[in-house]
Amino acid sequence: MYNRIRTFLLIACLSIAYQSASQDVPTSKDTELPEDASKIKQLISKLEDAQSDEIIVVAHRGDWRNAPENSLPAIQNCIDLSVDMVEIDVRMTSDSVLVLMHDETIDRTTTGIGKVREVSWDYLQDLQLRDGIGHATPHKIPTLEEALRLAKGEILVNLDKSYPIFDLCYDVIKKTGTSHQVIIKGAKRLSEVQNEFGEYLSEVYFMPLVRLANPEARSIVEEYLETDIPVAFEFTVPQDTLSMISEFDDIRLRGSSVWVNSLWPQHNGGHDDEKAVTNPEVYDWFIQNHINIIQTDRPALLLSYLRAKDLHN
């Protein structure tokens, strides 16, 4: 009798523990979270909370000022800096290998020449990546799989240039168990996304890219907010006088975060990273306009500024 009671109690305790652990994970895209997932859980929670006081920092092509863009060291630097998200670009070789590369050609960023889609993976493996000023480095072109394995459990990932080949990207995402931390974007209306991308909408985060100078920008945003609220909108803001900037706060209240790039002046009405080098208060424009995701070419500078204002941990 004693053994039967002890067995029953043990089963009950295990059941309660299992239910508690299940309830501890707050997001629908975390079915493949690694065992030690506290770091990525916090990042996912911040991403899904459009009204969080903390600002999410995205490193454009990785920390490319200190390592070649779209390289594994550039991603690792972002992890070490505690950047929230890394943006990387995906292209496909002639033999259908998915690699990190921004340009259509490999001429600018490697020691080789040619279009990515016209060269083989074997050819790319013999090349070296160039740094930001064009010097060859010891680093190699990584595959998407290598990049996602490095990022797994450590940092959110925005896959740019991947929309047209996302079926192949998704195979790699599933293989690496990183669907919960991947964000895809596209300059698409909701109806297009549902037709072209619908099967993946419950698997990864999709973010519409909206150009505020587009006369239809407001209707594009409203269609999403009324039908299928995205985790965020990425806005291109060519002038800081555009009236829709004043609606960023309302968009966040309705459940979507607001992403604006600090990369170049045409993305942010002139409030860009290079101006911030000599005057970091340039970043105040983003704070004042309720922008809570900033993609930057200077992640260390932006993180330092935000932390001084208690806007990043």
Coordinates of C-alpha atoms in Angstrom, one line a residue:
M1 CA 0.0 0.0 0.0
Y2 CA 2.8 2.4 0.9
N3 CA 4.5 1.9 -2.4
R4 CA 1.3 2.4 -4.3
I5 CA 0.7 5.7 -2.5
R6 CA 4.3 6.8 -3.1
T7 CA 4.0 6.0 -6.8
F8 CA 0.7 7.9 -7.1
L9 CA 2.3 11.0 -5.4
L10 CA 5.3 10.9 -7.6
I11 CA 3.2 10.8 -10.8
A12 CA 1.0 13.7 -9.5
C13 CA 4.1 15.8 -8.7
L14 CA 5.6 15.1 -12.2
S15 CA 2.3 16.1 -13.8
I16 CA 2.1 19.4 -11.9
A17 CA 5.8 20.2 -12.7
Y18 CA 5.1 19.5 -16.4
Q19 CA 2.1 21.8 -16.5
S20 CA 4.0 24.5 -14.7
A21 CA 6.9 24.3 -17.1
S22 CA 4.5 24.5 -20.0
Q23 CA 2.8 27.5 -18.7
D24 CA 6.1 29.2 -18.1
V25 CA 6.7 29.7 -21.9
P26 CA 4.6 32.7 -23.0
T27 CA 4.8 32.5 -26.8
S28 CA 3.4 30.4 -29.6
K29 CA 6.6 30.1 -31.6
D30 CA 8.7 28.4 -28.9
T31 CA 8.1 24.7 -29.5
E32 CA 11.8 24.1 -30.3
L33 CA 13.3 26.2 -27.5
P34 CA 16.6 24.7 -26.2
E35 CA 16.7 23.4 -22.7
D36 CA 18.5 26.4 -21.3
A37 CA 16.2 29.0 -23.0
S38 CA 16.0 31.8 -20.5
K39 CA 17.9 34.3 -22.6
I40 CA 15.9 33.8 -25.8
K41 CA 12.7 33.6 -23.8
Q42 CA 13.4 37.1 -22.5
L43 CA 14.1 38.4 -26.0
I44 CA 11.0 36.8 -27.4
S45 CA 9.0 38.3 -24.6
K46 CA 10.4 41.8 -25.3
L47 CA 9.7 41.4 -29.0
E48 CA 6.1 40.4 -28.4
D49 CA 5.5 43.3 -26.0
A50 CA 4.8 46.3 -28.2
Q51 CA 4.4 48.5 -25.1
S52 CA 7.6 47.6 -23.4
D53 CA 9.7 50.5 -22.2
E54 CA 12.9 48.8 -23.5
I55 CA 14.1 49.5 -27.0
I56 CA 15.1 46.5 -29.1
V57 CA 18.5 47.0 -30.9
V58 CA 19.0 45.3 -34.3
A59 CA 22.5 45.0 -35.8
H60 CA 22.5 45.5 -39.5
R61 CA 24.5 42.7 -41.2
G62 CA 26.0 41.9 -37.8
D63 CA 28.7 44.0 -36.2
W64 CA 30.2 44.7 -39.6
R65 CA 32.6 47.5 -38.5
N66 CA 34.5 45.0 -36.4
A67 CA 34.1 41.9 -38.6
P68 CA 33.1 41.2 -42.2
E69 CA 29.4 41.8 -42.8
N70 CA 27.2 38.7 -42.7
S71 CA 30.0 36.7 -41.2
L72 CA 30.0 34.4 -38.1
P73 CA 32.3 36.7 -36.2
A74 CA 30.0 39.6 -36.9
I75 CA 27.1 37.6 -35.4
Q76 CA 29.2 36.5 -32.4
N77 CA 30.2 40.1 -31.7
C78 CA 26.5 40.9 -31.5
I79 CA 25.8 38.1 -29.1
D80 CA 28.7 39.2 -26.9
L81 CA 27.4 42.8 -26.9
S82 CA 24.0 41.6 -25.9
V83 CA 22.4 43.0 -29.0
D84 CA 18.7 41.8 -29.2
M85 CA 18.6 40.9 -32.9
V86 CA 20.9 40.5 -35.9
E87 CA 19.9 41.2 -39.4
I88 CA 21.5 38.9 -42.0
D89 CA 20.9 38.5 -45.8
V90 CA 20.3 35.2 -47.5
R91 CA 21.0 34.2 -51.1
M92 CA 21.1 30.8 -52.9
T93 CA 24.1 29.4 -54.9
S94 CA 23.8 27.7 -58.3
D95 CA 23.7 24.3 -56.4
S96 CA 20.9 25.5 -54.0
V97 CA 23.1 26.1 -50.9
L98 CA 21.8 29.0 -48.8
V99 CA 24.6 31.4 -47.8
L100 CA 24.9 34.8 -46.2
M101 CA 25.4 37.5 -48.8
H102 CA 23.8 41.0 -49.2
D103 CA 24.6 41.8 -52.8
E104 CA 23.6 39.8 -55.9
T105 CA 27.3 39.5 -56.6
I106 CA 30.2 38.4 -54.4
D107 CA 32.5 41.1 -55.9
R108 CA 32.4 43.7 -53.1
T109 CA 32.5 41.5 -50.0
T110 CA 34.8 38.6 -51.1
T111 CA 38.0 37.8 -53.0
G112 CA 35.9 36.3 -55.8
I113 CA 33.7 37.6 -58.6
G114 CA 30.4 36.6 -60.0
K115 CA 26.7 36.4 -59.1
V116 CA 25.8 34.2 -56.1
R117 CA 23.2 32.3 -58.1
E118 CA 25.7 31.5 -60.8
V119 CA 28.5 30.1 -58.6
S120 CA 28.7 26.9 -56.7
W121 CA 29.2 26.3 -52.9
D122 CA 32.5 24.6 -53.7
Y123 CA 33.7 27.8 -55.4
L124 CA 32.6 30.0 -52.5
Q125 CA 34.4 27.9 -49.9
D126 CA 37.7 28.8 -51.5
L127 CA 37.1 32.6 -51.0
Q128 CA 37.8 35.0 -48.2
L129 CA 35.5 37.6 -46.9
R130 CA 36.6 41.3 -47.1
D131 CA 36.1 43.7 -44.2
G132 CA 34.3 47.0 -44.3
I133 CA 37.2 48.8 -46.2
G134 CA 37.8 46.0 -48.6
H135 CA 40.7 44.1 -47.1
A136 CA 40.7 40.3 -47.3
T137 CA 40.3 38.5 -44.0
P138 CA 40.7 34.9 -42.9
H139 CA 36.9 34.6 -42.5
K140 CA 34.8 32.5 -44.9
I141 CA 31.3 32.9 -46.3
P142 CA 28.9 31.1 -43.9
T143 CA 25.9 29.1 -44.8
L144 CA 22.5 30.0 -43.3
E145 CA 22.6 26.8 -41.3
E146 CA 25.9 27.8 -39.7
A147 CA 24.5 31.2 -38.9
L148 CA 21.3 29.9 -37.3
R149 CA 23.2 27.3 -35.2
L150 CA 25.4 30.1 -33.9
A151 CA 22.4 32.3 -33.1
K152 CA 20.3 29.5 -31.6
G153 CA 19.1 30.4 -28.1
E154 CA 21.3 33.6 -28.1
I155 CA 19.8 36.3 -30.3
L156 CA 16.8 37.0 -32.5
V157 CA 17.4 36.8 -36.3
N158 CA 15.9 38.9 -39.1
L159 CA 16.4 37.1 -42.4
D160 CA 16.5 39.7 -45.2
K161 CA 16.2 38.9 -48.9
S162 CA 14.7 35.6 -47.9
Y163 CA 11.1 36.1 -48.9
P164 CA 11.3 34.6 -52.4
I165 CA 13.3 31.6 -51.2
F166 CA 11.6 31.1 -47.9
D167 CA 10.5 27.5 -48.6
L168 CA 14.2 26.5 -48.7
C169 CA 15.1 28.8 -45.7
Y170 CA 12.3 27.2 -43.7
D171 CA 13.8 23.7 -44.2
V172 CA 17.0 25.1 -42.6
I173 CA 15.1 26.9 -39.8
K174 CA 13.3 23.6 -38.9
K175 CA 16.5 21.6 -39.1
T176 CA 18.2 24.0 -36.7
G177 CA 15.2 24.4 -34.4
T178 CA 15.2 28.2 -34.6
S179 CA 11.7 29.0 -35.9
H180 CA 10.8 30.7 -32.6
Q181 CA 13.5 33.4 -33.0
V182 CA 13.3 34.2 -36.8
I183 CA 11.6 37.3 -38.3
I184 CA 10.9 37.7 -42.0
K185 CA 9.9 40.9 -43.7
G186 CA 8.5 42.0 -47.0
A187 CA 7.0 45.1 -48.6
K188 CA 3.7 43.3 -49.1
R189 CA 0.0 44.0 -48.5
L190 CA -1.7 41.5 -46.2
S191 CA -3.6 39.8 -49.1
E192 CA -0.3 39.1 -50.9
V193 CA 1.4 37.8 -47.7
Q194 CA -1.6 35.5 -47.0
N195 CA -1.5 34.1 -50.6
E196 CA 2.3 33.8 -50.9
F197 CA 3.4 33.2 -47.3
G198 CA 0.4 32.0 -45.5
E199 CA 1.6 28.5 -44.6
Y200 CA 4.5 30.1 -42.6
L201 CA 2.6 32.8 -40.7
S202 CA 2.0 30.6 -37.7
E203 CA 5.6 29.3 -37.8
V204 CA 7.8 32.5 -37.8
Y205 CA 7.2 36.2 -37.2
F206 CA 6.3 38.2 -40.3
M207 CA 6.9 42.0 -40.4
P208 CA 5.5 44.2 -43.1
L209 CA 7.8 46.8 -44.5
V210 CA 6.0 50.1 -45.1
R211 CA 7.4 53.2 -46.9
L212 CA 5.7 56.2 -45.3
A213 CA 6.1 58.2 -48.5
N214 CA 3.7 55.7 -50.1
P215 CA 0.2 57.3 -50.4
E216 CA -1.2 54.0 -49.5
A217 CA 0.9 53.5 -46.3
R218 CA -1.9 54.2 -43.9
S219 CA -4.3 51.8 -45.6
I220 CA -1.7 49.1 -45.7
V221 CA -1.1 49.5 -41.9
E222 CA -4.8 49.6 -41.1
E223 CA -5.5 46.5 -43.1
Y224 CA -3.0 44.5 -41.0
L225 CA -4.1 46.0 -37.7
E226 CA -7.7 45.2 -38.4
T227 CA -7.1 41.7 -39.7
D228 CA -3.9 40.1 -38.5
I229 CA -1.8 42.3 -36.2
P230 CA 1.9 41.7 -37.0
V231 CA 4.6 41.6 -34.3
A232 CA 6.0 44.9 -35.8
F233 CA 6.0 47.2 -38.8
E234 CA 9.3 48.3 -40.4
F235 CA 8.8 51.9 -41.5
T236 CA 11.0 53.8 -43.9
V237 CA 10.9 57.5 -43.0
P238 CA 12.4 59.7 -45.7
Q239 CA 11.3 63.0 -44.0
D240 CA 10.7 63.6 -40.3
T241 CA 7.7 65.8 -41.1
L242 CA 5.5 63.0 -42.4
S243 CA 2.2 63.0 -40.5
M244 CA 2.0 59.3 -39.9
I245 CA 5.0 59.5 -37.5
S246 CA 2.5 60.9 -35.0
E247 CA 0.6 57.6 -35.2
F248 CA 3.5 55.4 -34.0
D249 CA 2.3 55.5 -30.4
D250 CA -1.2 54.3 -31.4
I251 CA 0.2 51.5 -33.6
R252 CA 2.1 50.2 -30.5
L253 CA -1.0 50.5 -28.3
R254 CA -2.9 48.4 -30.9
G255 CA -0.2 45.6 -30.5
S256 CA 2.5 46.1 -33.1
S257 CA 6.0 47.4 -32.4
V258 CA 7.5 50.1 -34.6
W259 CA 10.8 49.5 -36.3
V260 CA 12.8 52.3 -37.9
N261 CA 16.4 52.1 -39.3
S262 CA 19.1 54.5 -38.1
L263 CA 21.3 53.4 -40.9
W264 CA 21.2 56.2 -43.5
P265 CA 19.4 59.6 -43.6
Q266 CA 16.8 58.5 -46.1
H267 CA 15.5 55.9 -43.5
N268 CA 14.9 58.3 -40.7
G269 CA 14.6 61.9 -41.9
G270 CA 18.2 62.6 -41.2
H271 CA 18.5 61.1 -37.7
D272 CA 21.2 58.6 -38.6
D273 CA 24.1 56.7 -37.1
E274 CA 26.8 58.8 -38.6
K275 CA 25.4 62.0 -37.0
A276 CA 25.1 60.1 -33.8
V277 CA 28.8 59.4 -33.7
T278 CA 29.5 63.1 -32.8
N279 CA 26.2 63.7 -31.1
P280 CA 24.5 60.6 -29.7
E281 CA 21.5 62.7 -28.8
V282 CA 20.4 62.2 -32.4
Y283 CA 18.9 58.9 -31.1
D284 CA 16.5 60.9 -29.0
W285 CA 14.4 61.4 -32.1
F286 CA 13.6 57.7 -32.1
I287 CA 12.7 57.7 -28.4
Q288 CA 10.5 60.8 -28.7
N289 CA 8.6 59.3 -31.6
H290 CA 7.7 56.0 -29.8
I291 CA 10.0 53.9 -32.0
N292 CA 10.9 50.8 -30.0
I293 CA 13.0 48.8 -32.5
I294 CA 16.0 50.4 -34.1
Q295 CA 18.2 48.8 -36.7
T296 CA 21.7 50.3 -36.6
D297 CA 25.1 50.1 -38.1
R298 CA 26.6 51.1 -34.8
P299 CA 25.2 48.7 -32.2
A300 CA 27.8 49.4 -29.5
L301 CA 27.1 53.2 -29.7
L302 CA 23.4 52.8 -29.6
L303 CA 23.4 50.3 -26.8
S304 CA 25.6 52.6 -24.7
Y305 CA 23.2 55.5 -25.2
L306 CA 20.1 53.5 -24.5
R307 CA 21.6 51.9 -21.3
A308 CA 22.5 55.3 -20.0
K309 CA 18.8 56.2 -20.3
D310 CA 17.6 52.9 -18.8
L311 CA 16.0 51.9 -22.1
H312 CA 18.1 48.7 -22.5
N313 CA 19.3 46.2 -20.0

